[in-house]
Amino acid sequence: MTDQRVDRLREQMEWRGLDVVALVPGPNLFYLTGCSFHLSERPIVALFTVEGRAAIVLPALEAGQVGSASVEMETFPYRDEDGHDDAFRDACDALSVSGTVIGVEMLQMRGLELRVLEQNAPGSQTTAAEDVLFDLRVRKDASEIALMRRAVTVTEAALEVAVGQIRAGMTEREIAALLSIEMLRAGAEGLAFAPIVVAGPNAAMPHAVPSDRAVDPGDTILSIDILETL
Amino acid sequence: MTDQRVDRLREQMEWRGLDVVALVPGPNLFYLTGCSFHLSERPIVALFTVEGRAAIVLPALEAGQVGSASVEMETFPYRDEDGHDDAFRDACDALSVSGTVIGVEMLQMRGLELRVLEQNAPGSQTTAAEDVLFDLRVRKDASEIALMRRAVTVTEAALEVAVGQIRAGMTEREIAALLSIEMLRAGAEGLAFAPIVVAGPNAAMPHAVPSDRAVDPGDTILSIDILETL
């Protein structure tokens, strides 16, 4: 199934004029390869070419995790004592990335990875790949729809239990923690984002961060914004 | 106290030859301003000049939160319908950012914010500000040391309760959830990173992600890697 995803990525890339797509650890990389890595001070970048080649540059100490990937990727590991530049240059050379148009996740890729790409693929031009990835991922198959339904079920169950436990005098932060606890108890693998639980004056701020203000009787808890990760 | 932090930032900037430091939502921005924002598709960037001026560009719908900042910042809000470029250009013009050396958080700032800066501060050069921020933050005052001690107390208490509940047959993911729940119960405001709980073969992978593999009797749970955020 994941191989089909890479095939569909290539179709989208051709359509949108991208030679290469470069992804960092996160949902898109997981979607395409089944690999989960943490973002850290050691850059990890996977490269997919429109011709169908794939490579990943990563710390040698993480290289063992590529074995369980659902797609075949040439692996370019680097050791801390050598630095990461040689591995990136080798990967960019192997896949002829220099001088190409590279789609990157502008909302996910950091300066660290962007600069490393720019330096090791001279003459290339980076552009946002969000449209390509959106088009790819917006069409859900049966297994994805099943996962989304499960996430909604978990979220609704947790919300019901948590709301029943809210009492005047609890702080926004305590209610947010309560909700997180009930999400994990209901089977959530993780939270899509830090829960936004705000009341009273804070409720007028969109995207506010829960505070230590206690909820008064009669307060409206405007926003309980939470979702399990997929 | 936070004003002193900005003063110390300016000293470090002068020492290291940075004209401007540009920060995105996250721990460094919170450290300097007391402001917490979420990273989203709407760029938020705070600018600090070596001469002592400060500005923040952010969505109009978030602008209300700047009122509670611990430092004075000129605010450049933008509305979704106008896009963010004008606000960034106005802020860069007001603080004369063009042609300067801008320190950015290469491990935190995304392509989104980096490109917006490059486009609206022509002739500027971005460089990693991590060293400056590290030097600034590595010296802890009494209130920070107290917070670190509290975080360790919370973490140790949660770890003790959680470890006591681990049973053969639980999955790595379930144990990670257990640990997160106990952290929140013990008073954690959040987790510094997704807990790494791995056993058996997975324990040979540094930075592995907890899996659905059940822990067998006799398994070594190598890594329980967790810390409360400060």
mmCIF file of N, CA, C and O in Angstrom, chain A residues 72-123:
data_model
loop_
_atom_site.group_PDB
_atom_site.id
_atom_site.type_symbol
_atom_site.label_atom_id
_atom_site.label_comp_id
_atom_site.label_asym_id
_atom_site.label_seq_id
_atom_site.Cartn_x
_atom_site.Cartn_y
_atom_site.Cartn_z
ATOM 1 N N GLU A 72 11.717 0.936 -0.228
ATOM 2 C CA GLU A 72 13.161 0.780 -0.275
ATOM 3 C C GLU A 72 13.818 2.154 -0.419
ATOM 4 O O GLU A 72 13.430 2.942 -1.284
ATOM 5 N N MET A 73 14.783 2.422 0.434
ATOM 6 C CA MET A 73 15.493 3.705 0.384
ATOM 7 C C MET A 73 16.988 3.429 0.474
ATOM 8 O O MET A 73 17.416 2.632 1.319
ATOM 9 N N GLU A 74 17.785 4.093 -0.379
ATOM 10 C CA GLU A 74 19.234 4.043 -0.199
ATOM 11 C C GLU A 74 19.552 4.812 1.083
ATOM 12 O O GLU A 74 19.026 5.897 1.296
ATOM 13 N N THR A 75 20.406 4.232 1.906
ATOM 14 C CA THR A 75 20.668 4.832 3.218
ATOM 15 C C THR A 75 22.034 5.506 3.243
ATOM 16 O O THR A 75 23.030 4.917 2.818
ATOM 17 N N PHE A 76 22.070 6.746 3.688
ATOM 18 C CA PHE A 76 23.318 7.511 3.806
ATOM 19 C C PHE A 76 23.502 7.915 5.260
ATOM 20 O O PHE A 76 23.107 9.003 5.662
ATOM 21 N N PRO A 77 24.098 7.002 6.048
ATOM 22 C CA PRO A 77 24.263 7.297 7.475
ATOM 23 C C PRO A 77 25.493 8.157 7.733
ATOM 24 O O PRO A 77 26.445 8.123 6.946
ATOM 25 N N TYR A 78 25.461 8.936 8.793
ATOM 26 C CA TYR A 78 26.659 9.698 9.193
ATOM 27 C C TYR A 78 26.891 9.533 10.686
ATOM 28 O O TYR A 78 25.952 9.336 11.457
ATOM 29 N N ARG A 79 28.163 9.597 11.052
ATOM 30 C CA ARG A 79 28.526 9.510 12.469
ATOM 31 C C ARG A 79 28.776 10.918 13.012
ATOM 32 O O ARG A 79 29.244 11.797 12.279
ATOM 33 N N ASP A 80 28.476 11.104 14.283
ATOM 34 C CA ASP A 80 28.632 12.427 14.890
ATOM 35 C C ASP A 80 30.030 12.990 14.652
ATOM 36 O O ASP A 80 30.185 14.184 14.373
ATOM 37 N N GLU A 81 31.050 12.107 14.760
ATOM 38 C CA GLU A 81 32.425 12.611 14.678
ATOM 39 C C GLU A 81 32.779 13.068 13.272
ATOM 40 O O GLU A 81 33.730 13.839 13.083
ATOM 41 N N ASP A 82 32.015 12.619 12.251
ATOM 42 C CA ASP A 82 32.296 13.036 10.870
ATOM 43 C C ASP A 82 31.453 14.237 10.440
ATOM 44 O O ASP A 82 31.729 14.849 9.404
ATOM 45 N N GLY A 83 30.406 14.546 11.176
ATOM 46 C CA GLY A 83 29.478 15.583 10.736
ATOM 47 C C GLY A 83 28.567 15.041 9.647
ATOM 48 O O GLY A 83 28.790 13.943 9.126
ATOM 49 N N HIS A 84 27.548 15.803 9.276
ATOM 50 C CA HIS A 84 26.539 15.274 8.351
ATOM 51 C C HIS A 84 26.731 15.717 6.904
ATOM 52 O O HIS A 84 26.068 15.208 6.003
ATOM 53 N N ASP A 85 27.655 16.655 6.635
ATOM 54 C CA ASP A 85 27.731 17.228 5.287
ATOM 55 C C ASP A 85 28.099 16.210 4.202
ATOM 56 O O ASP A 85 27.513 16.204 3.125
ATOM 57 N N ASP A 86 29.082 15.344 4.499
ATOM 58 C CA ASP A 86 29.494 14.363 3.489
ATOM 59 C C ASP A 86 28.332 13.454 3.099
ATOM 60 O O ASP A 86 28.122 13.172 1.913
ATOM 61 N N ALA A 87 27.579 12.987 4.091
ATOM 62 C CA ALA A 87 26.454 12.081 3.805
ATOM 63 C C ALA A 87 25.412 12.786 2.952
ATOM 64 O O ALA A 87 24.867 12.203 2.004
ATOM 65 N N PHE A 88 25.135 14.050 3.256
ATOM 66 C CA PHE A 88 24.157 14.792 2.455
ATOM 67 C C PHE A 88 24.670 14.994 1.032
ATOM 68 O O PHE A 88 23.923 14.863 0.067
ATOM 69 N N ARG A 89 25.968 15.309 0.912
ATOM 70 C CA ARG A 89 26.504 15.524 -0.426
ATOM 71 C C ARG A 89 26.458 14.235 -1.244
ATOM 72 O O ARG A 89 26.064 14.243 -2.407
ATOM 73 N N ASP A 90 26.822 13.114 -0.590
ATOM 74 C CA ASP A 90 26.783 11.822 -1.287
ATOM 75 C C ASP A 90 25.358 11.493 -1.749
ATOM 76 O O ASP A 90 25.156 11.021 -2.869
ATOM 77 N N ALA A 91 24.387 11.719 -0.886
ATOM 78 C CA ALA A 91 22.995 11.409 -1.242
ATOM 79 C C ALA A 91 22.532 12.296 -2.388
ATOM 80 O O ALA A 91 21.909 11.822 -3.351
ATOM 81 N N CYS A 92 22.850 13.590 -2.310
ATOM 82 C CA CYS A 92 22.436 14.522 -3.368
ATOM 83 C C CYS A 92 23.131 14.172 -4.685
ATOM 84 O O CYS A 92 22.520 14.259 -5.758
ATOM 85 N N ASP A 93 24.406 13.746 -4.616
ATOM 86 C CA ASP A 93 25.111 13.317 -5.826
ATOM 87 C C ASP A 93 24.467 12.060 -6.393
ATOM 88 O O ASP A 93 24.201 11.967 -7.592
ATOM 89 N N ALA A 94 24.209 11.071 -5.531
ATOM 90 C CA ALA A 94 23.669 9.784 -5.989
ATOM 91 C C ALA A 94 22.337 9.969 -6.696
ATOM 92 O O ALA A 94 22.048 9.300 -7.682
ATOM 93 N N LEU A 95 21.531 10.906 -6.199
ATOM 94 C CA LEU A 95 20.195 11.108 -6.783
ATOM 95 C C LEU A 95 20.166 12.318 -7.729
ATOM 96 O O LEU A 95 19.085 12.707 -8.173
ATOM 97 N N SER A 96 21.322 12.881 -8.029
ATOM 98 C CA SER A 96 21.425 14.036 -8.946
ATOM 99 C C SER A 96 20.470 15.157 -8.550
ATOM 100 O O SER A 96 19.661 15.629 -9.358
ATOM 101 N N VAL A 97 20.554 15.575 -7.288
ATOM 102 C CA VAL A 97 19.629 16.586 -6.768
ATOM 103 C C VAL A 97 20.060 18.011 -7.139
ATOM 104 O O VAL A 97 19.227 18.921 -7.225
ATOM 105 N N SER A 98 21.370 18.201 -7.408
ATOM 106 C CA SER A 98 21.845 19.550 -7.743
ATOM 107 C C SER A 98 21.123 20.083 -8.974
ATOM 108 O O SER A 98 20.888 19.353 -9.937
ATOM 109 N N GLY A 99 20.775 21.365 -8.919
ATOM 110 C CA GLY A 99 20.146 22.007 -10.070
ATOM 111 C C GLY A 99 18.680 21.657 -10.275
ATOM 112 O O GLY A 99 18.084 22.041 -11.282
ATOM 113 N N THR A 100 18.079 20.943 -9.325
ATOM 114 C CA THR A 100 16.670 20.541 -9.490
ATOM 115 C C THR A 100 15.730 21.457 -8.700
ATOM 116 O O THR A 100 16.172 22.301 -7.923
ATOM 117 N N VAL A 101 14.434 21.244 -8.912
ATOM 118 C CA VAL A 101 13.418 21.903 -8.095
ATOM 119 C C VAL A 101 13.003 20.924 -7.000
ATOM 120 O O VAL A 101 12.491 19.838 -7.285
ATOM 121 N N ILE A 102 13.270 21.309 -5.748
ATOM 122 C CA ILE A 102 13.016 20.423 -4.602
ATOM 123 C C ILE A 102 11.807 20.924 -3.828
ATOM 124 O O ILE A 102 11.795 22.061 -3.356
ATOM 125 N N GLY A 103 10.805 20.078 -3.700
ATOM 126 C CA GLY A 103 9.658 20.415 -2.857
ATOM 127 C C GLY A 103 9.973 20.061 -1.413
ATOM 128 O O GLY A 103 10.430 18.953 -1.136
ATOM 129 N N VAL A 104 9.781 21.008 -0.509
ATOM 130 C CA VAL A 104 10.022 20.743 0.920
ATOM 131 C C VAL A 104 8.791 21.153 1.731
ATOM 132 O O VAL A 104 7.958 21.936 1.269
ATOM 133 N N GLU A 105 8.697 20.602 2.941
ATOM 134 C CA GLU A 105 7.599 20.944 3.854
ATOM 135 C C GLU A 105 7.967 22.252 4.562
ATOM 136 O O GLU A 105 8.651 22.225 5.579
ATOM 137 N N MET A 106 7.501 23.379 4.039
ATOM 138 C CA MET A 106 7.872 24.668 4.630
ATOM 139 C C MET A 106 7.328 24.812 6.054
ATOM 140 O O MET A 106 7.864 25.587 6.846
ATOM 141 N N LEU A 107 6.269 24.064 6.394
ATOM 142 C CA LEU A 107 5.675 24.146 7.729
ATOM 143 C C LEU A 107 6.301 23.146 8.701
ATOM 144 O O LEU A 107 5.872 23.048 9.853
ATOM 145 N N GLN A 108 7.262 22.366 8.231
ATOM 146 C CA GLN A 108 7.824 21.303 9.066
ATOM 147 C C GLN A 108 9.357 21.330 9.027
ATOM 148 O O GLN A 108 10.017 21.153 10.038
ATOM 149 N N MET A 109 9.921 21.555 7.839
ATOM 150 C CA MET A 109 11.383 21.532 7.691
ATOM 151 C C MET A 109 11.991 22.782 8.331
ATOM 152 O O MET A 109 11.522 23.896 8.109
ATOM 153 N N ARG A 110 13.055 22.568 9.103
ATOM 154 C CA ARG A 110 13.669 23.680 9.826
ATOM 155 C C ARG A 110 14.824 24.279 9.033
ATOM 156 O O ARG A 110 15.297 23.699 8.051
ATOM 157 N N GLY A 111 15.299 25.412 9.522
ATOM 158 C CA GLY A 111 16.469 26.033 8.912
ATOM 159 C C GLY A 111 17.621 25.051 8.804
ATOM 160 O O GLY A 111 18.354 25.041 7.819
ATOM 161 N N LEU A 112 17.788 24.208 9.822
ATOM 162 C CA LEU A 112 18.871 23.226 9.834
ATOM 163 C C LEU A 112 18.884 22.400 8.544
ATOM 164 O O LEU A 112 19.898 22.344 7.836
ATOM 165 N N GLU A 113 17.751 21.757 8.244
ATOM 166 C CA GLU A 113 17.705 20.862 7.086
ATOM 167 C C GLU A 113 17.707 21.646 5.773
ATOM 168 O O GLU A 113 18.295 21.217 4.777
ATOM 169 N N LEU A 114 17.043 22.804 5.777
ATOM 170 C CA LEU A 114 16.963 23.617 4.560
ATOM 171 C C LEU A 114 18.350 24.080 4.139
ATOM 172 O O LEU A 114 18.730 23.991 2.962
ATOM 173 N N ARG A 115 19.156 24.546 5.096
ATOM 174 C CA ARG A 115 20.504 25.023 4.782
ATOM 175 C C ARG A 115 21.391 23.870 4.320
ATOM 176 O O ARG A 115 22.199 24.024 3.391
ATOM 177 N N VAL A 116 21.259 22.712 4.961
ATOM 178 C CA VAL A 116 22.057 21.548 4.584
ATOM 179 C C VAL A 116 21.732 21.138 3.143
ATOM 180 O O VAL A 116 22.634 20.805 2.364
ATOM 181 N N LEU A 117 20.464 21.180 2.776
ATOM 182 C CA LEU A 117 20.062 20.864 1.397
ATOM 183 C C LEU A 117 20.640 21.885 0.422
ATOM 184 O O LEU A 117 21.202 21.526 -0.616
ATOM 185 N N GLU A 118 20.465 23.165 0.760
ATOM 186 C CA GLU A 118 20.947 24.230 -0.130
ATOM 187 C C GLU A 118 22.452 24.105 -0.371
ATOM 188 O O GLU A 118 22.934 24.320 -1.483
ATOM 189 N N GLN A 119 23.182 23.757 0.711
ATOM 190 C CA GLN A 119 24.641 23.696 0.597
ATOM 191 C C GLN A 119 25.110 22.477 -0.186
ATOM 192 O O GLN A 119 26.143 22.534 -0.852
ATOM 193 N N ASN A 120 24.359 21.381 -0.093
ATOM 194 C CA ASN A 120 24.835 20.140 -0.694
ATOM 195 C C ASN A 120 24.150 19.794 -2.013
ATOM 196 O O ASN A 120 24.480 18.784 -2.628
ATOM 197 N N ALA A 121 23.218 20.613 -2.444
ATOM 198 C CA ALA A 121 22.608 20.443 -3.758
ATOM 199 C C ALA A 121 22.666 21.797 -4.457
ATOM 200 O O ALA A 121 21.652 22.458 -4.656
ATOM 201 N N PRO A 122 23.896 22.222 -4.831
ATOM 202 C CA PRO A 122 24.052 23.572 -5.390
ATOM 203 C C PRO A 122 23.209 23.764 -6.650
ATOM 204 O O PRO A 122 23.020 22.830 -7.427
ATOM 205 N N GLY A 123 22.683 24.964 -6.805
ATOM 206 C CA GLY A 123 21.880 25.267 -7.984
ATOM 207 C C GLY A 123 20.448 24.773 -7.880
ATOM 208 O O GLY A 123 19.645 25.011 -8.780
#
